[in-house]
Short mmCIF file of C-alpha atoms and ligand atoms in Angstrom, two decimals:
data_model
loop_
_atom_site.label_atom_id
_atom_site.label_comp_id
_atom_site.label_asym_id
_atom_site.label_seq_id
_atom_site.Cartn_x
_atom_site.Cartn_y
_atom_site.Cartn_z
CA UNK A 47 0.00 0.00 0.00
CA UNK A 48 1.18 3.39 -0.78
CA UNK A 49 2.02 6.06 1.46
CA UNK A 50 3.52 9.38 1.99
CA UNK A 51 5.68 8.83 4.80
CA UNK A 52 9.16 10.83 4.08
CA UNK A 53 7.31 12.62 0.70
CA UNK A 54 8.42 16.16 0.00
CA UNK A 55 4.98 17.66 -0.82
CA UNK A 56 4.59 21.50 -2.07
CA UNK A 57 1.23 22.74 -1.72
CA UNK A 58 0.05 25.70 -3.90
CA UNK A 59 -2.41 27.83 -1.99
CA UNK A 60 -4.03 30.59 -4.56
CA UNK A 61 -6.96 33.06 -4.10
CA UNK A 62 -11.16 31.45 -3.71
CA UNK A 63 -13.04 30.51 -0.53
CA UNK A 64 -11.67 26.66 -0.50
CA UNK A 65 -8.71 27.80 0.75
CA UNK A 66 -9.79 27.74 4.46
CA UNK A 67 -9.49 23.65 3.68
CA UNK A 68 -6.17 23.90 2.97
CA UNK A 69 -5.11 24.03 6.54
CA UNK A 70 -7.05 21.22 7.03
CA UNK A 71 -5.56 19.66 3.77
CA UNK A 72 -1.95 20.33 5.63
CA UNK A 73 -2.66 18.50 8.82
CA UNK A 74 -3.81 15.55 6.53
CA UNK A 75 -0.82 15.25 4.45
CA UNK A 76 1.29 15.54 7.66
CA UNK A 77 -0.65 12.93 9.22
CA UNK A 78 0.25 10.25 6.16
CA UNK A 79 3.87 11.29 6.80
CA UNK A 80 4.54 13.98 4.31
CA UNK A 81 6.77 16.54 5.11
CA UNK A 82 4.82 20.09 3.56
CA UNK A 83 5.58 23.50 3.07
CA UNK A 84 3.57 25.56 1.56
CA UNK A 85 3.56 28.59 -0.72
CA UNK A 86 0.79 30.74 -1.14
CA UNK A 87 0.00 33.52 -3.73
CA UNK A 88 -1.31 37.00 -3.06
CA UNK A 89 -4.81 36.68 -3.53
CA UNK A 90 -4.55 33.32 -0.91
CA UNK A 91 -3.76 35.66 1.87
CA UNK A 92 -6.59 37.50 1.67
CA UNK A 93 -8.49 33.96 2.41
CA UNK A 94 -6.26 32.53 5.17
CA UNK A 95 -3.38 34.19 6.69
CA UNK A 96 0.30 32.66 6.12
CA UNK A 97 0.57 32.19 9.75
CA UNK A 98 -1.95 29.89 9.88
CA UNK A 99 -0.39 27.94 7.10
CA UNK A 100 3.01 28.11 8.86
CA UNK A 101 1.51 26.67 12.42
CA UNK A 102 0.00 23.39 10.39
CA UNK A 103 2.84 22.88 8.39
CA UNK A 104 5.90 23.96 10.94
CA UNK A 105 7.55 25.63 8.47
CA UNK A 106 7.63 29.41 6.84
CA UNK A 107 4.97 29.89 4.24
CA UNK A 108 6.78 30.91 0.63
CA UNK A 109 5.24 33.99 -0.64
CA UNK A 110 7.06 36.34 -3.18
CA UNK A 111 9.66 35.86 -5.80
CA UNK A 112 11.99 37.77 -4.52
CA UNK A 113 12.10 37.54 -0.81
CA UNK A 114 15.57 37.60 0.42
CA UNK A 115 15.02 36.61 3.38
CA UNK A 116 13.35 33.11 2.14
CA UNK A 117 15.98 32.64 -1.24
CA UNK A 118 18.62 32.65 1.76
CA UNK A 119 16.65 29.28 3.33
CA UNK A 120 15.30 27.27 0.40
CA UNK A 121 15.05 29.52 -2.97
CA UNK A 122 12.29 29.45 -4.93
CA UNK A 123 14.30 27.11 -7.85
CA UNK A 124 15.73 24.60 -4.73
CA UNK A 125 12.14 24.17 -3.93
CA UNK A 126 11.10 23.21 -7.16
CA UNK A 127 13.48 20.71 -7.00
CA UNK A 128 12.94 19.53 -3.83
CA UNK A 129 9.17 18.84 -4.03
CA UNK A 130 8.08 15.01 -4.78
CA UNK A 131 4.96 16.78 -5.71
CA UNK A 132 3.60 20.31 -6.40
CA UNK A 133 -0.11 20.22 -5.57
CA UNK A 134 -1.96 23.13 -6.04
CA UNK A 135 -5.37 23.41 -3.69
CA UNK A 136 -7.36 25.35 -4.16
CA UNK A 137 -6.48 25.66 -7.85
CA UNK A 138 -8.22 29.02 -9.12
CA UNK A 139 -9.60 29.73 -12.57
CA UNK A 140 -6.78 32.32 -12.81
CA UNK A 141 -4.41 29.97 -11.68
CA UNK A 142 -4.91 27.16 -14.38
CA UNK A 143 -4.81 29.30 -16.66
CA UNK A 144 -1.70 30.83 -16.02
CA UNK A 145 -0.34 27.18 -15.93
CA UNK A 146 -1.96 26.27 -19.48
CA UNK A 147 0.24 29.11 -20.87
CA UNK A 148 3.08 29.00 -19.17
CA UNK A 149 3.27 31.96 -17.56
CA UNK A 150 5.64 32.49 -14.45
CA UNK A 151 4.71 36.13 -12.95
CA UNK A 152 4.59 35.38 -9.87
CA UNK A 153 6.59 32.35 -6.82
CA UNK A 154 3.75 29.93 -7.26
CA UNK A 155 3.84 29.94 -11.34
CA UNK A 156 7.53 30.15 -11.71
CA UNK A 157 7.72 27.09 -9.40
CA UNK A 158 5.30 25.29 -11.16
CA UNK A 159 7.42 25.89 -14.26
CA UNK A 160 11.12 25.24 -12.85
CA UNK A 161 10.13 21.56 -11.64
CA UNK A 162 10.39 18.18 -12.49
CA UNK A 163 8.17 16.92 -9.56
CA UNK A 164 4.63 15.33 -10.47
CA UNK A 165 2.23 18.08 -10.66
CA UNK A 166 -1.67 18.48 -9.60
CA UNK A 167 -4.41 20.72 -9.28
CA UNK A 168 -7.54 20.94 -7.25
CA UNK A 169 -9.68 23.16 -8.83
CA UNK A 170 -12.33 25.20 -6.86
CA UNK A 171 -14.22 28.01 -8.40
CA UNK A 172 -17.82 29.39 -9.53
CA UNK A 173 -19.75 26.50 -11.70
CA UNK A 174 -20.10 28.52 -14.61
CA UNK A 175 -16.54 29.94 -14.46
CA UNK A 176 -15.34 25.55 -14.43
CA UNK A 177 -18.12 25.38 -17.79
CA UNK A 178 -16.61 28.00 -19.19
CA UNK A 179 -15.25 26.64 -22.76
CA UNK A 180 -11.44 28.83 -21.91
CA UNK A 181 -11.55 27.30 -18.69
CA UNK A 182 -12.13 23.93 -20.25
CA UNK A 183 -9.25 24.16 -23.33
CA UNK A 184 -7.04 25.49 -20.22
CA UNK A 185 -7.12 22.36 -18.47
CA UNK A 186 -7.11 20.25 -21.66
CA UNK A 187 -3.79 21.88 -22.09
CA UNK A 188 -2.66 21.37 -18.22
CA UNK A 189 -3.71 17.45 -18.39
CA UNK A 190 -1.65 17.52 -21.66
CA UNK A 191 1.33 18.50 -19.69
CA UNK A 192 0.76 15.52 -17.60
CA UNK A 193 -0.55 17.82 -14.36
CA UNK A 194 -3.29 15.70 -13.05
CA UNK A 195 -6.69 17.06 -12.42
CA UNK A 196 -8.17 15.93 -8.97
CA UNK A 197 -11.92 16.82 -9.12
CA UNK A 198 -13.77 19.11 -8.34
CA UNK A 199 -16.92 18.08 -6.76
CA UNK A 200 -20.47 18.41 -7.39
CA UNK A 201 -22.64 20.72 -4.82
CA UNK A 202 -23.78 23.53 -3.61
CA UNK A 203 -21.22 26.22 -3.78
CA UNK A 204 -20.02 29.61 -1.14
CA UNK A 205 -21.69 31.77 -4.08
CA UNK A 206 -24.86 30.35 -3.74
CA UNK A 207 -25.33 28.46 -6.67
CA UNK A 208 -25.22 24.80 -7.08
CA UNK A 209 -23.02 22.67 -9.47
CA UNK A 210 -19.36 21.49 -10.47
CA UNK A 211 -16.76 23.70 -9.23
CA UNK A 212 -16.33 22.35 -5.45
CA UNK A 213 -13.02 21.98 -4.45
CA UNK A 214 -12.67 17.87 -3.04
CA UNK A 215 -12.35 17.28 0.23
CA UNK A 216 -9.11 17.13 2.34
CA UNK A 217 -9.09 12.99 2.89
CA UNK A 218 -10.32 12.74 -1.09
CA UNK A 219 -7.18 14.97 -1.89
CA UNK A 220 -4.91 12.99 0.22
CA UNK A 221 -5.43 9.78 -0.96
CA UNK A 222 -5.00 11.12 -4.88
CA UNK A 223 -1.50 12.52 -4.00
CA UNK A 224 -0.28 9.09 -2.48
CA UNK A 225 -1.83 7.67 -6.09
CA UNK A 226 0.58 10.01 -7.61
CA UNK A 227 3.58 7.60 -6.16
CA UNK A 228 1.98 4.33 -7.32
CA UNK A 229 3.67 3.73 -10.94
CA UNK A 230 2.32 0.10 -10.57
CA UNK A 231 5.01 -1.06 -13.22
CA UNK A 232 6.24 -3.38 -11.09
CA UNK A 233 3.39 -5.00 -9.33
CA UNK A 234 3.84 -7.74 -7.36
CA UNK A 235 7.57 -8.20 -8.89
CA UNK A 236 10.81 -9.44 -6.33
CA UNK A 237 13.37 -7.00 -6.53
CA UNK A 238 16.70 -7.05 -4.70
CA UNK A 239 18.86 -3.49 -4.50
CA UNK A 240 22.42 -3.47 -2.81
CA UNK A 241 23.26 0.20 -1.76
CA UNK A 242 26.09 1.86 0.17
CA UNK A 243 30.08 0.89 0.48
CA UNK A 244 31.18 -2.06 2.15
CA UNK A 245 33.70 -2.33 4.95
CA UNK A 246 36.42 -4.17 4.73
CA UNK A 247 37.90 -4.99 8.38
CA UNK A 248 42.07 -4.12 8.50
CA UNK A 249 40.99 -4.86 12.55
CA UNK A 250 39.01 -3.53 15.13
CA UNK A 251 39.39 -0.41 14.32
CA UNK A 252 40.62 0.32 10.88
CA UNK A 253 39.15 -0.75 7.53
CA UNK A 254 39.28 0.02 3.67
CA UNK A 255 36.11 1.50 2.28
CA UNK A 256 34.22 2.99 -0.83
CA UNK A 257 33.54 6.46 -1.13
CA UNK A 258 29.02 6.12 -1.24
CA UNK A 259 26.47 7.88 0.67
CA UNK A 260 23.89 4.94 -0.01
CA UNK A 261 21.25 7.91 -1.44
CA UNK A 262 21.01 6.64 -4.78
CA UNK A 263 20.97 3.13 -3.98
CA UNK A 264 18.03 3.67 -1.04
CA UNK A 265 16.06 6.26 -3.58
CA UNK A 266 16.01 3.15 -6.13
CA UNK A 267 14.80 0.80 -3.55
CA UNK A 268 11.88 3.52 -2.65
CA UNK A 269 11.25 4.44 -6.25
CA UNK A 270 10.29 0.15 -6.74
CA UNK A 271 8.62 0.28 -3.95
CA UNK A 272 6.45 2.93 -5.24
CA UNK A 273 5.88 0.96 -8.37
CA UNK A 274 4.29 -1.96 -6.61
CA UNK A 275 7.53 -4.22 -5.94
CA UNK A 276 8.68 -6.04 -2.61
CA UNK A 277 11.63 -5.04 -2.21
CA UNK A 278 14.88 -6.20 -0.22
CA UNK A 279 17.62 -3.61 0.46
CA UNK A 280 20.65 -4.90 1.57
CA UNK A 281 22.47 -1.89 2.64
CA UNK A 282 26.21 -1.56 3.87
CA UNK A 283 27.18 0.82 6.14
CA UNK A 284 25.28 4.21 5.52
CA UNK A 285 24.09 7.16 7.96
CA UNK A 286 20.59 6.95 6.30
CA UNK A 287 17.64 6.19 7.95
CA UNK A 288 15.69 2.91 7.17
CA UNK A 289 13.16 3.02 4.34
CA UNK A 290 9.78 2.15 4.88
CA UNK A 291 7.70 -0.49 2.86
CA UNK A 292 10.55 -2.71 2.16
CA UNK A 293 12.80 -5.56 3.60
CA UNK A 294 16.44 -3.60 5.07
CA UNK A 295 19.05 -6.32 5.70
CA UNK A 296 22.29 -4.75 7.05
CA UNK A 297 25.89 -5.52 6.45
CA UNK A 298 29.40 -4.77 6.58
CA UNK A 299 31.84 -6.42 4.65
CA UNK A 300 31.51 -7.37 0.92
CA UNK A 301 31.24 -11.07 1.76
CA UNK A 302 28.20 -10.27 4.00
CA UNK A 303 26.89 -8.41 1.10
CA UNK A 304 27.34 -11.46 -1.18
CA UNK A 305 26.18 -14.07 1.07
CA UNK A 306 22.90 -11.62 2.03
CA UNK A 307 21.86 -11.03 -1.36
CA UNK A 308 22.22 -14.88 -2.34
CA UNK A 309 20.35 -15.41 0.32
CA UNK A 310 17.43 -13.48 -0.56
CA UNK A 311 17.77 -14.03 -4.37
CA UNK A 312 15.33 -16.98 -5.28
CA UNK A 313 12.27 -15.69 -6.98
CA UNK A 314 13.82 -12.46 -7.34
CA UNK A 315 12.77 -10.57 -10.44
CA UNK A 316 14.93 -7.72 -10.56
CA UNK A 317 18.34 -7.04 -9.16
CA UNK A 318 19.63 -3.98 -8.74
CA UNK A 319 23.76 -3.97 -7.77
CA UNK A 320 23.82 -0.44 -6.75
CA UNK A 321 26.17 -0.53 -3.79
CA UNK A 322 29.97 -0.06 -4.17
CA UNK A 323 31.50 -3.08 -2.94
CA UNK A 324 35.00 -2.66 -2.32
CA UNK A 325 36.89 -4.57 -4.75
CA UNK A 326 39.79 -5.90 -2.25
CA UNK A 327 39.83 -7.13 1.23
CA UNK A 328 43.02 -7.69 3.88
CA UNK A 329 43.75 -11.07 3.38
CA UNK A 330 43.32 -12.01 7.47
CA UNK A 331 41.42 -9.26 9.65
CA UNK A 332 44.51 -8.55 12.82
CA UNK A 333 41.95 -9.46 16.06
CA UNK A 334 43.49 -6.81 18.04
CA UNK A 335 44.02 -3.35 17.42
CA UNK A 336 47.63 -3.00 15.14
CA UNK A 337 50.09 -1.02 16.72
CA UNK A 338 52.57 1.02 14.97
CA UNK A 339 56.23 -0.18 14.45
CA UNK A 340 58.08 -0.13 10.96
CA UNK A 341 57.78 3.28 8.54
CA UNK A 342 56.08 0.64 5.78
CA UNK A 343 53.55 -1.49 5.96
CA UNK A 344 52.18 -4.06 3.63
CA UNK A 345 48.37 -5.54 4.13
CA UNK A 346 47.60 -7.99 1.27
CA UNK A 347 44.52 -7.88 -0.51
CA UNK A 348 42.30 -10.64 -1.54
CA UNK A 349 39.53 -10.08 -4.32
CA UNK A 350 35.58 -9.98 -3.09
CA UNK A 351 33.42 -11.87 -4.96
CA UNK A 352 31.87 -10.34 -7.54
CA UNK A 353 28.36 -9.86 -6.34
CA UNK A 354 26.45 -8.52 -9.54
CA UNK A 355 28.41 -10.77 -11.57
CA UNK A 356 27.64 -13.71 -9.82
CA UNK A 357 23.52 -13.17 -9.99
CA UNK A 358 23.89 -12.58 -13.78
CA UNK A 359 25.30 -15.87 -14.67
CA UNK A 360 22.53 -17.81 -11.65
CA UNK A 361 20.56 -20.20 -14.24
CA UNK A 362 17.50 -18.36 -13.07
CA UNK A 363 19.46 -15.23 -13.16
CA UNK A 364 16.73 -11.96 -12.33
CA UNK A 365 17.17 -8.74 -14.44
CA UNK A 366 20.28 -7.79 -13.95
CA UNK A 367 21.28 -4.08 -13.76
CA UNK A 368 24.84 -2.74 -12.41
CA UNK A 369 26.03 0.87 -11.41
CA UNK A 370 29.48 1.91 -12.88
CA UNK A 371 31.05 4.75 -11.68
CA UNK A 372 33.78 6.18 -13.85
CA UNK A 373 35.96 8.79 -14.14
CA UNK A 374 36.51 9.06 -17.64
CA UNK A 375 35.22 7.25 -20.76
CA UNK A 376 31.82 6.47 -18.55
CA UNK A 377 30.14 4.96 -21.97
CA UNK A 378 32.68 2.85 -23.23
CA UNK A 379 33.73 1.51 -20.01
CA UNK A 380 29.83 1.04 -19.38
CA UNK A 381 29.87 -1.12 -22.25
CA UNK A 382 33.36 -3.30 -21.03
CA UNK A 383 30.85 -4.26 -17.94
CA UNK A 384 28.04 -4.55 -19.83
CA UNK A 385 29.61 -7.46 -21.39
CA UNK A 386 32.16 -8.47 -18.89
CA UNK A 387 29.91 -9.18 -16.04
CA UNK A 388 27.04 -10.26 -18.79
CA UNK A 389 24.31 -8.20 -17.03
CA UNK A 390 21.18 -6.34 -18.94
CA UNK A 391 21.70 -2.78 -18.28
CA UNK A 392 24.71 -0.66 -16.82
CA UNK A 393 23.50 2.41 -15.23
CA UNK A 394 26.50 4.77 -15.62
CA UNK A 395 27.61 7.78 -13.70
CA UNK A 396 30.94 10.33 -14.16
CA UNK A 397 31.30 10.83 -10.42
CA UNK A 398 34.03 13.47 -11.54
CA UNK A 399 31.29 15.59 -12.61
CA UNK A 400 30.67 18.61 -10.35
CA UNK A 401 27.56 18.55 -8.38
CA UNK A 402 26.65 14.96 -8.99
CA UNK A 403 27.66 12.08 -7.48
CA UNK A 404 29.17 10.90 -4.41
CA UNK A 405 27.58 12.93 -1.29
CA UNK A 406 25.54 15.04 -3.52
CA UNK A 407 21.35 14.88 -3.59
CA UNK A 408 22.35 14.76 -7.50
CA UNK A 409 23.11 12.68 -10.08
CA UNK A 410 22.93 12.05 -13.95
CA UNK A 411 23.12 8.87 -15.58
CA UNK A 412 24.05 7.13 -18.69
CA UNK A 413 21.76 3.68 -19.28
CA UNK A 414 24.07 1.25 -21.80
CA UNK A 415 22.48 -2.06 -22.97
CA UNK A 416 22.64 -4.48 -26.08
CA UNK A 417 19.79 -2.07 -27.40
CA UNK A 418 21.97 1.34 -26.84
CA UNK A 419 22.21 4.41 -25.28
CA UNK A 420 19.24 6.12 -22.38
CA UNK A 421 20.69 9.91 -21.27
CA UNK A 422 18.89 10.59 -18.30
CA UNK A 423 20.07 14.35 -17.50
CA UNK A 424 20.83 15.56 -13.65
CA UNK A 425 18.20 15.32 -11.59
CA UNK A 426 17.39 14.96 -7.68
CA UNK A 427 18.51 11.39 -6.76
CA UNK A 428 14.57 10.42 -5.88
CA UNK A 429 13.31 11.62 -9.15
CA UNK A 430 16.37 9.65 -10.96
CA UNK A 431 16.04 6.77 -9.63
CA UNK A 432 12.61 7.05 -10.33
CA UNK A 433 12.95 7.72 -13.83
CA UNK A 434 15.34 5.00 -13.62
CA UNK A 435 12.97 2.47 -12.09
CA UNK A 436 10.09 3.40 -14.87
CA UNK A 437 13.08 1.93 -17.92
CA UNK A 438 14.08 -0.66 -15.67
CA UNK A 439 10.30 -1.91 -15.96
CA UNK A 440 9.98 -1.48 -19.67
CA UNK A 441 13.16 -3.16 -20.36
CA UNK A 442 12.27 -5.48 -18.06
CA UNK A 443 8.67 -6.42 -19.22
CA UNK A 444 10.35 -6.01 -22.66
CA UNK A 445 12.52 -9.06 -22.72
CA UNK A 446 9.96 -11.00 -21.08
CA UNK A 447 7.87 -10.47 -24.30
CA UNK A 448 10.49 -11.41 -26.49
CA UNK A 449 11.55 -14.71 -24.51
CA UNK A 450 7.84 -15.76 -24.65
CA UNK A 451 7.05 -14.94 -28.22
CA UNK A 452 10.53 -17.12 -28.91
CA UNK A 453 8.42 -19.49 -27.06
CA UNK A 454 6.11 -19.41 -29.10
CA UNK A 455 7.48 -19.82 -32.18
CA UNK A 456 9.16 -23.32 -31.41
N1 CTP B 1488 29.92 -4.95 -7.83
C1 CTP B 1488 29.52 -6.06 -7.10
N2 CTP B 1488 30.43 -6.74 -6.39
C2 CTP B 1488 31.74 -6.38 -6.39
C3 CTP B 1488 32.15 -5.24 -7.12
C4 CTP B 1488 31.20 -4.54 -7.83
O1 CTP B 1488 28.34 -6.41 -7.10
N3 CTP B 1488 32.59 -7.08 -5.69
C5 CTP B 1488 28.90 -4.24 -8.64
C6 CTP B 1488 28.55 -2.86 -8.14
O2 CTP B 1488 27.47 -2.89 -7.23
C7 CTP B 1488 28.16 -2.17 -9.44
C8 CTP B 1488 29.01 -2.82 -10.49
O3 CTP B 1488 29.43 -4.06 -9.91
O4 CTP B 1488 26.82 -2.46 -9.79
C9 CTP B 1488 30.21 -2.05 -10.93
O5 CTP B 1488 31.10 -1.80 -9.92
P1 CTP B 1488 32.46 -0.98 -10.16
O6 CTP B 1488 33.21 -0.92 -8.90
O7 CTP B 1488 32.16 0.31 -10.79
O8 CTP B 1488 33.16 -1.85 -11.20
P2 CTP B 1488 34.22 -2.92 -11.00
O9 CTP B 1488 33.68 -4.17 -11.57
O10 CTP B 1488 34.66 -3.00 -9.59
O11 CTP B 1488 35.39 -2.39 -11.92
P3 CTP B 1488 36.45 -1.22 -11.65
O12 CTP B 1488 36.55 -0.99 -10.17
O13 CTP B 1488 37.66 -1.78 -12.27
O14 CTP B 1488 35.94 -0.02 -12.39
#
């Protein structure tokens, strides 16, 4: 079941009567674990005041372009990014069409059009203003841009009159957004996700390590989970917090890695090798604490197990994808693994790149498979790996296809 637990949610507040729900509306999203802040346009403050927005959501309330004050906290463009989802509620007549045309002329609009989150409106205005035939071709054009159109309702309206135009309720509105995070593309599929470095004991105290936050590797194991998978995470070392909805099996050392994921690897569907395992271990871990002597030391390494290369060549071997991170040449080596390690896909990053990476909430990648070349450009590591997930599925439901039609031409 979906939810919004740890869900970065933006809500829109602009000017009509329904906005004295969207308190209400905050308290709600809160409650199914989102984490809100809100921005509000002028004509919204004349309905409910910004304070009361900030008290429900615990956060300031975002409310001009060019508010020094809040661009020194989270700007206007990090917001953008940072939002899972944009929903805008109450959604006025004004509003959507500003939206339909692009227009960015105020914080609200210019957010709208500087993100990459999943967009939605809740419209709430006057029936005939909703029958209106502009109003109509408006949101034509905003479904078009894949913004998705929760309601309105039926009834009897603050104006008087009675028909369409009534912006949904609070609980209605909630449980559309968390049907904004089910993809469904993997429904009841198995996937397995390694994330994080490993440690490799030099004794109690010292080890050799991989440089890896565990972000991208954890934001692919949500972003399946969100398309309908059960998913096992088997995570080395990381400082981030467990994920909900999923299976978290911790470990240290490469070999627990390898012995975890074989573990949990029957019926598995999908894997997903997106931890960096450290290539080498010390031969023999010292018990005790090594204590300085000679001005050289030699520790001699022993390779780890291949992990991702050994689920590939399983004879029920799952999807395979690996990670590569390069320095230099990213496609070309992409492709050496590709074949070397006889996997699916390689999902490829330049972690020389500025801004992307290791420790960074950013990250571009380069998909290489028999079939070519996916770009997918920099983006925040949850909507990546979400973008990521979504090919993963095609390419996944893809070769099923195939393999059965080869079936069924024997
Ligand atoms: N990998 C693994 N087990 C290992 C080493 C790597 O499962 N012992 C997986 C990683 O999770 C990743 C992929 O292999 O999906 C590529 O890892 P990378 O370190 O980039 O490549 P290597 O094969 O180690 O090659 P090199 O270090 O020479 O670039």
């Amino acid at each position: 079941m979906a939810t919004l637990v740890h869900k970065r949610i933006v809500l829109g507040v602009t000017g009509g009567i329904a906005a004295y729900k969207s308190a209400d509306l905050v308290r709600r999203l809160r409650d199914a674990g989102a984490d809100v802040r809100v921005v509000m346009t002028q004509a919204a403050t004349e309905f409910i005041t910004p304070l009361t927005m900030q008290a429900v959501s615990g956060h300031p309330v975002h409310l001009h372009m060019l508010d020094a004050e809040a661009e020194s906290g989270m700007g206007h463009i990090e917001l953008a990014r940072w939002a899972d989802v944009v929903l805008v509620a109450p959604a006025s007549a004004n509003f959507i069409a500003k939206l339909a045309h692009g227009r960015a002329d105020d914080l609200l609009s210019t957010l709208c059009l500087a993100t990459e989150a999943r967009m939605a409106v809740a419209p709430a205005m006057n029936q005939q203003m909703w029958q209106n035939a502009a109003t109509q071709a408006n949101l034509i054009a905003v479904h078009k841009n894949s913004v998705a159109v929760f309601g309105p309702a039926s009834g009897s309206q603050a104006c008087g009159e009675v028909g369409p135009g009534r912006m949904l309720e609070p609980t209605e509105l909630v449980e559309l957004t968390t049907g904004l995070f089910t993809s469904g593309s993997l429904e009841g599929l198995r996937v397995v996700v390694t994330a994080g470095p490993t440690w490799e004991a030099i004794d109690p105290v010292r080890g050799i390590t991989n440089r890896s936050s565990g972000r991208m590797g954890y934001a692919v194991a949500e972003a399946a989970a969100e398309a309908g998978a059960n998913v096992v995470l088997v995570s080395g070392p990381t400082m981030l917090t467990d994920p909900e909805r999923m299976t978290i099996v911790r470990v240290s050392s490469g070999r627990e890695m390898y012995a975890a994921v074989h573990e949990h690897i029957s019926g598995c569907d999908i894997f997903v090798g997106v931890a960096a395992v450290c290539d080498y271990r010390p031969k023999k871990a010292a018990a005790q604490k090594l204590k300085k002597h000679a001005d050289t030391m030699t520790i001699e390494l022993v390779k780890n197990e291949d992990i991702l290369a050994s689920i590939a060549a399983l004879a029920e071997a799952p999807f395979t994808v690996g990670f590569a991170a390069e320095t230099e040449n990213v496609e070309g080596y992409a492709r050496t693994k590709l074949k070397e390690k006889a996997v699916d896909l390689i999902a490829a990053n330049d972690v020389s790149a500025q801004g992307s990476g290791f420790e960074s909430d950013y990250n571009r990648l380069l998909l290489v498979d028999k079939h070519g070349v996916i770009e997918l450009p920099r983006q925040h590591k949850t909507q990546l790996a979400r973008t990521l997930i979504e090919c993963i599925a095609q390419k996944y439901h893809a070769k099923g296809a195939a393999q059965d039609s080869r079936y069924a031409h024997r």
